[in-house]
Every structure is written in C-alpha cells, then in structure tokens.
Amino acid sequence: FVVTNSVRRFSQLKQIVMAIIVAGFLASAIGVVLYFVPRSLAVRLLSMLRVVHYPAGWGALWFIEDNPSLPMRAISTSVNPNVLGGLLILVVTLTTPQLFARRPLLPRKWLAPMILVMLVCLLLTFSRASFVAIGASLGLLGVIRYRRLLPLLALVVVVLLILPQTREYIMHLQAGFLVQDRATEMRMGEYKDALRLISRYPWLGVGFGGTPSIDIYIGVSNVYLLIAEEMGLIGLGAFLLIMGLFFGYAWLAWRQMEEDAEAEPLLLGLGAALFGAMVGGLADHYFFNLDFPHSVSMFWLYAGLAVATIKMSSSVKAGQRFSVGAETSRDVSDRTPAVVGF
C-alpha cells in the first residue's frame, strides 16, 4: 500500500531499483572481503557494529554445522548466512535482466562484475536453499524471455562441478539433497513438529506470541509451514491467494509490455525475484519471520515496486492512446515525449 501510493513516477522507480542493485553489490562485496580477510580482523570489524546491537566476538562468525573445522560461511552484515542468501536471491534476480535490457539502468561494463561478486558471495554463504532459489528464478527468466541466459547458467553449473575449489560446496549441496547432514536432519524434525502443531490448531494457528502448551514450539525452516503455525491454514491460504493473484496480474501485464524497453526488465526482475523467494521459502523462513523484519520488508517492497511498474506502464499506454498532447499522471515525461493519440 505504501509503495504503490508513494512511487508514482518512473524516475522514482528507477532510482529505487538502482539503489537496491548498488546496495546489494556493496553488501556482497563486504561479505566477500570479510570472508577472505583474517578471521580475527573480521571479528574486530563486525564487533564495531555492537553499538547497533550486532553480535560481537567470535560468535559473529558462522560455520557449516557450527563447526569451526568446517568451511566458514559468508554473512556480510546480515548476521545470518541464510538471510544474506535470501537478500542475494532478490538482488541477483533483479540485476540480471539489466544485462539484456536495451537501456539498462547501469552500464553493462559495471553490471557484469557486480553480478559476479554477488554470485561469489552466494557461494560463500553455503546457503543451499538460496542457491536452488536463484537457479529457479534465473531459469524462469531464461525460459520466458532471455534465452541467452540459459547457456550461461549451464556454464556456471559445469564450472561448479569441475573446479576443485567448489568441491566442498557441491558435497555440501549433495548432502542436503540426500538428507545426509545434521542441518538437513534437523529441518526434517522441524517439519514433523510443525505438522503436529498445525494439526492441533489448523484454522487460525497459535498467533505470534507463543504456543499454548510446552510440548510444541513455533519455528520451522519453511515459510509456508511457519505461516500455517502462526496464522493457520486460513492465513496460509490468504497468502497463497494474494501471491497467485500477483503473479497472474504480473504475467498478463508483461504480455502487454514486451516492447517496453525500460519497464519490462524491471517487472521481470522483480517478479522473478519474488518467485525465487517463494522457492527459497520451501527450506527457509526469513521472508516471514519477526526476527528478520528487513527481509520481510524487502519481499513486500518488491511486490509493491512490481505493481507500481505495471501501473506506470499501463498509464503510459493509455496516455499514448487517448491523450491529445498531454502527459499521464505517472510521469510519462520521464520515459517518452507527449504523444498525440489517434
């Protein structure tokens, strides 16, 4: 509601998207730098953020299975590597269509290295859900619009499989799919406990304050089960209905803006990013968790920006058809000169 009523000019929309892309790149660069500097230095740098209640000391670093003898996981300043992975789902998918846009928001010579840094940071998070989610969102973009993206994705997969430096990552990913590590086994236990809670309070859930009995708990690495725990099947159904209507609305709007050089890559990036977030939600919870309000805000910010993009693109077409030498209410002058309609 706030976004669609505040972002009313295309220039505003472009500024916000550029800010997200640049901020996402900077967050990724910080994550890569903190990963490769000496760990003692990384701890000192992160501990300087204690004034804003950031975790301080060696506990600020994350490792696979919380075992310092296993590879460290990149966190940037996101506290949790999985939360950083969720951010990267959104920013990588939003940035990628700009590589193929006829009029990208940023020069392509900048976009390519920015995306590379984001992908390196993603690998260093060892977030398997985020890796699969980005593969799904970029694959969607390749199938429906940018065919040149598909061979690039295939090349990335081949490189990951053959490089010795990525062997640890591939083994970690394989262990997750085969349920052979402790983290995945714990997720399976969470899913079982979540289904037990939902079966007791199926319609309205238990709310956000806690559980009514001590033998059950709120918390599961799955957005949909978490919604059902706290808001019941009614809340889950409402969320799925809203997102279904959103994707249907975005799909129909996109089919009518295929020749829009600026709005199309924005809408595709925003929509595919939300699709990736929902795929990632199958194995993580940060997009619906009061402990990570910034992730929740980013999810709905993207939805609002996508709807604003559709509205502005539609008003441009209406203005071109029906106005006589007049601009539309969505700041057409930012994109095209006033057009005399026939």
CSV table of C-alpha atoms in Angstrom, one decimal:
chain,number,residue,atom,x,y,z
A,1,PHE,CA,0.0,0.0,0.0
A,2,VAL,CA,2.8,2.4,0.9
A,3,VAL,CA,4.9,1.7,-2.1
A,4,THR,CA,2.2,1.8,-4.7
A,5,ASN,CA,0.9,5.1,-3.3
A,6,SER,CA,4.4,6.7,-2.9
A,7,VAL,CA,6.2,5.6,-6.0
A,8,ARG,CA,4.2,7.4,-8.6
A,9,ARG,CA,6.9,8.5,-11.2
A,10,PHE,CA,9.1,6.3,-13.3
A,11,SER,CA,12.1,8.3,-12.3
A,12,GLN,CA,11.4,7.3,-8.7
A,13,LEU,CA,11.1,3.7,-9.6
A,14,LYS,CA,14.4,3.7,-11.4
A,15,GLN,CA,16.2,5.4,-8.5
A,16,ILE,CA,14.9,2.8,-6.0
A,17,VAL,CA,15.8,-0.1,-8.2
A,18,MET,CA,19.3,1.3,-8.8
A,19,ALA,CA,19.7,1.9,-5.1
A,20,ILE,CA,18.8,-1.7,-4.4
A,21,ILE,CA,21.2,-3.1,-7.0
A,22,VAL,CA,24.1,-0.9,-5.8
A,23,ALA,CA,23.4,-1.7,-2.1
A,24,GLY,CA,23.1,-5.4,-2.9
A,25,PHE,CA,26.5,-5.3,-4.6
A,26,LEU,CA,28.1,-3.4,-1.7
A,27,ALA,CA,26.7,-6.0,0.8
A,28,SER,CA,28.1,-8.8,-1.4
A,29,ALA,CA,31.5,-7.1,-1.6
A,30,ILE,CA,31.6,-6.7,2.2
A,31,GLY,CA,30.7,-10.4,2.5
A,32,VAL,CA,33.5,-11.5,0.2
A,33,VAL,CA,36.0,-9.2,1.9
A,34,LEU,CA,35.1,-10.3,5.4
A,35,TYR,CA,35.3,-14.0,4.3
A,36,PHE,CA,38.9,-13.7,3.0
A,37,VAL,CA,40.5,-11.4,5.5
A,38,PRO,CA,42.0,-13.0,8.6
A,39,ARG,CA,39.2,-14.2,10.9
A,40,SER,CA,40.5,-12.1,13.8
A,41,LEU,CA,40.2,-9.0,11.7
A,42,ALA,CA,36.7,-10.0,10.5
A,43,VAL,CA,35.7,-10.4,14.2
A,44,ARG,CA,37.1,-7.0,15.1
A,45,LEU,CA,35.3,-5.3,12.2
A,46,LEU,CA,32.0,-6.9,12.9
A,47,SER,CA,32.3,-6.2,16.6
A,48,MET,CA,32.5,-2.5,15.8
A,49,LEU,CA,28.8,-2.8,15.0
A,50,ARG,CA,27.9,-3.7,18.6
A,51,VAL,CA,26.6,-0.2,19.0
A,52,VAL,CA,23.7,-1.1,16.8
A,53,HIS,CA,23.3,-4.4,18.7
A,54,TYR,CA,25.1,-6.5,16.1
A,55,PRO,CA,26.5,-9.8,17.5
A,56,ALA,CA,30.1,-9.2,18.8
A,57,GLY,CA,33.0,-11.5,19.3
A,58,TRP,CA,33.8,-14.8,17.7
A,59,GLY,CA,30.1,-15.7,17.8
A,60,ALA,CA,29.5,-13.3,14.9
A,61,LEU,CA,31.2,-15.8,12.5
A,62,TRP,CA,29.2,-18.7,11.1
A,63,PHE,CA,30.5,-22.1,10.1
A,64,ILE,CA,28.9,-25.2,8.5
A,65,GLU,CA,27.1,-27.1,11.2
A,66,ASP,CA,28.6,-24.6,13.7
A,67,ASN,CA,31.9,-26.5,13.4
A,68,PRO,CA,35.0,-24.2,13.1
A,69,SER,CA,36.9,-27.1,11.5
A,70,LEU,CA,34.4,-26.9,8.5
A,71,PRO,CA,34.3,-24.0,6.0
A,72,MET,CA,33.2,-20.6,7.2
A,73,ARG,CA,30.0,-19.1,5.8
A,74,ALA,CA,29.8,-15.5,4.5
A,75,ILE,CA,27.5,-13.2,6.4
A,76,SER,CA,28.4,-9.7,5.3
A,77,THR,CA,26.5,-7.7,7.9
A,78,SER,CA,23.3,-9.8,7.7
A,79,VAL,CA,24.0,-11.7,11.0
A,80,ASN,CA,22.9,-15.0,9.4
A,81,PRO,CA,24.3,-16.5,6.2
A,82,ASN,CA,20.9,-17.8,5.1
A,83,VAL,CA,19.4,-14.3,5.5
A,84,LEU,CA,22.3,-13.0,3.3
A,85,GLY,CA,21.4,-15.7,0.8
A,86,GLY,CA,17.8,-14.5,0.8
A,87,LEU,CA,19.0,-11.0,0.1
A,88,LEU,CA,21.1,-12.3,-2.8
A,89,ILE,CA,18.1,-14.1,-4.3
A,90,LEU,CA,16.4,-10.7,-4.6
A,91,VAL,CA,19.3,-8.6,-5.8
A,92,VAL,CA,20.8,-11.1,-8.3
A,93,THR,CA,17.5,-11.8,-9.9
A,94,LEU,CA,16.7,-8.1,-10.1
A,95,THR,CA,20.1,-7.2,-11.6
A,96,THR,CA,20.3,-9.9,-14.2
A,97,PRO,CA,17.7,-8.7,-16.6
A,98,GLN,CA,19.5,-5.4,-16.8
A,99,LEU,CA,22.3,-7.2,-18.6
A,100,PHE,CA,19.9,-7.9,-21.5
A,101,ALA,CA,17.9,-4.7,-21.4
A,102,ARG,CA,18.1,-2.3,-24.3
A,103,ARG,CA,18.5,0.6,-21.9
A,104,PRO,CA,20.0,-0.8,-18.7
A,105,LEU,CA,19.8,1.3,-15.6
A,106,LEU,CA,23.6,1.0,-15.1
A,107,PRO,CA,26.3,0.5,-17.7
A,108,ARG,CA,26.8,-3.2,-18.7
A,109,LYS,CA,30.5,-3.0,-18.0
A,110,TRP,CA,29.6,-2.4,-14.4
A,111,LEU,CA,26.7,-4.8,-14.2
A,112,ALA,CA,28.6,-7.9,-15.2
A,113,PRO,CA,31.3,-7.7,-12.4
A,114,MET,CA,28.6,-6.7,-9.9
A,115,ILE,CA,26.6,-9.8,-10.6
A,116,LEU,CA,29.9,-11.9,-10.5
A,117,VAL,CA,30.6,-10.5,-7.0
A,118,MET,CA,27.1,-11.3,-5.9
A,119,LEU,CA,27.3,-14.9,-7.1
A,120,VAL,CA,30.7,-15.4,-5.4
A,121,CYS,CA,29.2,-14.1,-2.2
A,122,LEU,CA,26.2,-16.5,-2.7
A,123,LEU,CA,28.6,-19.5,-3.0
A,124,LEU,CA,30.4,-18.4,0.1
A,125,THR,CA,27.2,-18.4,2.2
A,126,PHE,CA,26.8,-22.1,1.6
A,127,SER,CA,23.1,-21.5,1.6
A,128,ARG,CA,21.7,-24.4,-0.4
A,129,ALA,CA,18.1,-23.1,-0.4
A,130,SER,CA,19.3,-19.7,-1.8
A,131,PHE,CA,21.4,-21.4,-4.5
A,132,VAL,CA,18.5,-23.5,-5.7
A,133,ALA,CA,16.1,-20.5,-5.5
A,134,ILE,CA,18.4,-18.3,-7.6
A,135,GLY,CA,18.7,-21.2,-10.1
A,136,ALA,CA,14.9,-21.4,-10.3
A,137,SER,CA,14.5,-17.6,-10.7
A,138,LEU,CA,17.2,-17.2,-13.3
A,139,GLY,CA,16.0,-20.3,-15.1
A,140,LEU,CA,12.5,-18.8,-15.2
A,141,LEU,CA,13.9,-15.6,-16.8
A,142,GLY,CA,15.8,-17.7,-19.3
A,143,VAL,CA,12.8,-19.7,-20.3
A,144,ILE,CA,10.2,-16.9,-20.7
A,145,ARG,CA,12.4,-14.1,-22.0
A,146,TYR,CA,16.2,-14.1,-22.1
A,147,ARG,CA,17.2,-17.3,-23.9
A,148,ARG,CA,20.9,-16.2,-23.8
A,149,LEU,CA,20.8,-16.7,-20.1
A,150,LEU,CA,20.3,-20.4,-20.3
A,151,PRO,CA,23.7,-21.3,-21.8
A,152,LEU,CA,25.3,-19.0,-19.1
A,153,LEU,CA,23.5,-20.9,-16.4
A,154,ALA,CA,24.7,-24.2,-17.9
A,155,LEU,CA,28.2,-22.9,-18.0
A,156,VAL,CA,28.1,-21.9,-14.3
A,157,VAL,CA,26.9,-25.4,-13.4
A,158,VAL,CA,29.7,-27.1,-15.4
A,159,VAL,CA,32.3,-24.8,-13.8
A,160,LEU,CA,31.0,-25.6,-10.3
A,161,LEU,CA,31.2,-29.3,-11.0
A,162,ILE,CA,34.7,-29.3,-12.4
A,163,LEU,CA,36.6,-26.8,-10.3
A,164,PRO,CA,38.4,-28.3,-7.3
A,165,GLN,CA,37.7,-25.1,-5.3
A,166,THR,CA,34.0,-25.7,-5.4
A,167,ARG,CA,34.1,-29.4,-4.5
A,168,GLU,CA,33.3,-28.7,-0.8
A,169,TYR,CA,30.3,-26.7,-1.9
A,170,ILE,CA,29.0,-29.4,-4.2
A,171,MET,CA,29.4,-32.0,-1.5
A,172,HIS,CA,27.5,-29.8,0.9
A,173,LEU,CA,24.7,-29.3,-1.6
A,174,GLN,CA,24.6,-33.1,-2.3
A,175,ALA,CA,24.4,-33.9,1.4
A,176,GLY,CA,21.4,-31.6,1.7
A,177,PHE,CA,19.5,-33.3,-1.1
A,178,LEU,CA,20.3,-36.7,0.3
A,179,VAL,CA,19.5,-35.7,3.9
A,180,GLN,CA,22.9,-36.8,5.0
A,181,ASP,CA,24.0,-33.9,7.2
A,182,ARG,CA,22.9,-32.7,10.6
A,183,ALA,CA,21.3,-29.4,9.4
A,184,THR,CA,19.0,-31.2,7.0
A,185,GLU,CA,18.1,-33.8,9.5
A,186,MET,CA,17.1,-31.0,12.0
A,187,ARG,CA,15.0,-29.5,9.2
A,188,MET,CA,13.2,-32.8,8.8
A,189,GLY,CA,12.5,-32.8,12.5
A,190,GLU,CA,11.2,-29.3,12.4
A,191,TYR,CA,8.8,-30.2,9.6
A,192,LYS,CA,7.4,-33.1,11.6
A,193,ASP,CA,6.9,-30.9,14.7
A,194,ALA,CA,5.3,-28.2,12.6
A,195,LEU,CA,2.8,-30.5,11.1
A,196,ARG,CA,2.0,-31.7,14.6
A,197,LEU,CA,1.3,-28.2,15.8
A,198,ILE,CA,-0.8,-27.4,12.7
A,199,SER,CA,-2.9,-30.5,13.2
A,200,ARG,CA,-3.8,-29.2,16.7
A,201,TYR,CA,-4.6,-25.6,15.6
A,202,PRO,CA,-5.4,-25.9,11.9
A,203,TRP,CA,-7.5,-22.9,11.1
A,204,LEU,CA,-6.2,-19.9,12.9
A,205,GLY,CA,-2.8,-21.2,14.2
A,206,VAL,CA,-1.4,-20.1,17.6
A,207,GLY,CA,-0.6,-16.5,16.8
A,208,PHE,CA,2.7,-14.7,17.2
A,209,GLY,CA,3.1,-14.6,21.0
A,210,GLY,CA,4.0,-18.3,21.7
A,211,THR,CA,2.4,-21.7,22.0
A,212,PRO,CA,-0.4,-22.7,24.3
A,213,SER,CA,1.4,-25.9,25.5
A,214,ILE,CA,5.0,-26.7,26.3
A,215,ASP,CA,5.3,-29.8,24.2
A,216,ILE,CA,5.1,-27.8,20.9
A,217,TYR,CA,7.1,-24.8,19.7
A,218,ILE,CA,6.9,-22.2,16.9
A,219,GLY,CA,9.8,-22.3,14.5
A,220,VAL,CA,10.4,-24.1,11.2
A,221,SER,CA,12.7,-23.6,8.2
A,222,ASN,CA,9.8,-23.3,5.8
A,223,VAL,CA,7.8,-20.1,5.1
A,224,TYR,CA,4.6,-21.9,4.4
A,225,LEU,CA,4.6,-24.1,7.5
A,226,LEU,CA,5.6,-21.1,9.6
A,227,ILE,CA,2.6,-19.1,8.3
A,228,ALA,CA,0.3,-22.1,9.0
A,229,GLU,CA,1.7,-22.4,12.5
A,230,GLU,CA,1.1,-18.7,13.4
A,231,MET,CA,-1.9,-17.9,11.1
A,232,GLY,CA,-3.4,-21.3,10.4
A,233,LEU,CA,-4.5,-22.7,7.1
A,234,ILE,CA,-6.7,-19.6,6.6
A,235,GLY,CA,-3.7,-17.3,6.8
A,236,LEU,CA,-1.6,-19.6,4.5
A,237,GLY,CA,-4.5,-19.8,2.0
A,238,ALA,CA,-4.8,-16.0,2.1
A,239,PHE,CA,-1.0,-15.6,1.4
A,240,LEU,CA,-1.0,-18.1,-1.4
A,241,LEU,CA,-4.1,-16.4,-2.9
A,242,ILE,CA,-2.5,-13.0,-2.8
A,243,MET,CA,0.7,-14.2,-4.4
A,244,GLY,CA,-1.2,-16.2,-7.0
A,245,LEU,CA,-3.2,-13.0,-7.9
A,246,PHE,CA,0.0,-11.0,-8.0
A,247,PHE,CA,1.8,-13.4,-10.4
A,248,GLY,CA,-1.3,-13.6,-12.6
A,249,TYR,CA,-1.5,-9.8,-12.7
A,250,ALA,CA,2.2,-9.5,-13.5
A,251,TRP,CA,2.1,-12.2,-16.2
A,252,LEU,CA,-0.9,-10.5,-18.0
A,253,ALA,CA,0.8,-7.1,-17.7
A,254,TRP,CA,4.1,-8.4,-19.0
A,255,ARG,CA,2.4,-10.0,-22.1
A,256,GLN,CA,1.3,-6.5,-23.0
A,257,MET,CA,4.6,-4.7,-22.5
A,258,GLU,CA,7.0,-6.9,-24.4
A,259,GLU,CA,8.3,-3.9,-26.4
A,260,ASP,CA,8.7,-1.6,-23.4
A,261,ALA,CA,12.5,-1.2,-23.2
A,262,GLU,CA,12.6,0.1,-19.6
A,263,ALA,CA,9.6,-1.3,-17.7
A,264,GLU,CA,9.9,-4.9,-19.0
A,265,PRO,CA,13.3,-5.8,-17.4
A,266,LEU,CA,12.2,-4.2,-14.2
A,267,LEU,CA,8.9,-6.1,-14.0
A,268,LEU,CA,10.6,-9.4,-14.9
A,269,GLY,CA,13.4,-8.9,-12.4
A,270,LEU,CA,11.0,-8.0,-9.6
A,271,GLY,CA,8.6,-10.8,-10.4
A,272,ALA,CA,11.2,-13.5,-10.9
A,273,ALA,CA,12.9,-12.4,-7.7
A,274,LEU,CA,9.7,-13.0,-5.8
A,275,PHE,CA,9.3,-16.4,-7.5
A,276,GLY,CA,12.8,-17.2,-6.3
A,277,ALA,CA,12.0,-16.1,-2.8
A,278,MET,CA,9.0,-18.4,-2.7
A,279,VAL,CA,11.1,-21.3,-3.9
A,280,GLY,CA,13.7,-20.5,-1.2
A,281,GLY,CA,10.9,-20.3,1.3
A,282,LEU,CA,10.5,-24.1,1.0
A,283,ALA,CA,13.6,-24.5,3.1
A,284,ASP,CA,14.0,-21.2,4.9
A,285,HIS,CA,11.8,-18.8,6.9
A,286,TYR,CA,13.4,-15.4,6.8
A,287,PHE,CA,10.7,-13.9,4.5
A,288,PHE,CA,8.1,-14.4,7.2
A,289,ASN,CA,9.8,-14.1,10.5
A,290,LEU,CA,9.5,-11.3,13.0
A,291,ASP,CA,13.2,-11.8,13.8
A,292,PHE,CA,14.1,-10.6,10.3
A,293,PRO,CA,11.8,-7.7,9.6
A,294,HIS,CA,14.2,-6.3,6.9
A,295,SER,CA,13.8,-9.5,4.9
A,296,VAL,CA,10.1,-9.4,5.2
A,297,SER,CA,10.1,-5.7,4.2
A,298,MET,CA,12.3,-6.4,1.1
A,299,PHE,CA,9.8,-9.1,0.0
A,300,TRP,CA,6.8,-6.8,0.1
A,301,LEU,CA,8.9,-3.9,-1.3
A,302,TYR,CA,9.5,-5.9,-4.4
A,303,ALA,CA,5.8,-6.7,-4.7
A,304,GLY,CA,4.9,-3.1,-4.4
A,305,LEU,CA,7.5,-2.0,-6.9
A,306,ALA,CA,6.3,-4.6,-9.4
A,307,VAL,CA,2.7,-3.3,-9.1
A,308,ALA,CA,3.9,0.3,-9.4
A,309,THR,CA,5.8,-0.8,-12.6
A,310,ILE,CA,2.6,-2.3,-14.0
A,311,LYS,CA,0.5,0.7,-13.2
A,312,MET,CA,3.0,3.2,-14.7
A,313,SER,CA,3.4,1.1,-17.8
A,314,SER,CA,-0.3,0.8,-18.3
A,315,SER,CA,-0.8,4.5,-17.8
A,316,VAL,CA,1.8,5.2,-20.5
A,317,LYS,CA,-0.1,3.1,-23.0
A,318,ALA,CA,-3.4,4.7,-22.0
A,319,GLY,CA,-1.8,8.1,-22.4
A,320,GLN,CA,-0.4,7.3,-25.8
A,321,ARG,CA,-3.8,6.0,-27.0
A,322,PHE,CA,-6.2,8.6,-25.6
A,323,SER,CA,-4.4,11.8,-24.6
A,324,VAL,CA,-4.0,14.6,-27.0
A,325,GLY,CA,-0.5,16.1,-26.4
A,326,ALA,CA,-0.8,15.5,-22.7
A,327,GLU,CA,1.3,13.6,-20.1
A,328,THR,CA,-0.2,10.9,-18.0
A,329,SER,CA,-0.4,11.0,-14.2
A,330,ARG,CA,2.5,8.6,-13.9
A,331,ASP,CA,5.2,11.0,-15.2
A,332,VAL,CA,5.3,9.9,-18.8
A,333,SER,CA,7.8,12.7,-19.4
A,334,ASP,CA,10.4,10.6,-17.6
A,335,ARG,CA,10.2,7.9,-20.4
A,336,THR,CA,8.6,9.2,-23.6
A,337,PRO,CA,7.6,12.6,-25.0
A,338,ALA,CA,4.0,13.5,-25.1
A,339,VAL,CA,2.3,11.7,-27.9
A,340,VAL,CA,-0.8,12.7,-29.9
A,341,GLY,CA,-3.2,9.9,-29.7
A,342,PHE,CA,-5.4,8.8,-32.6
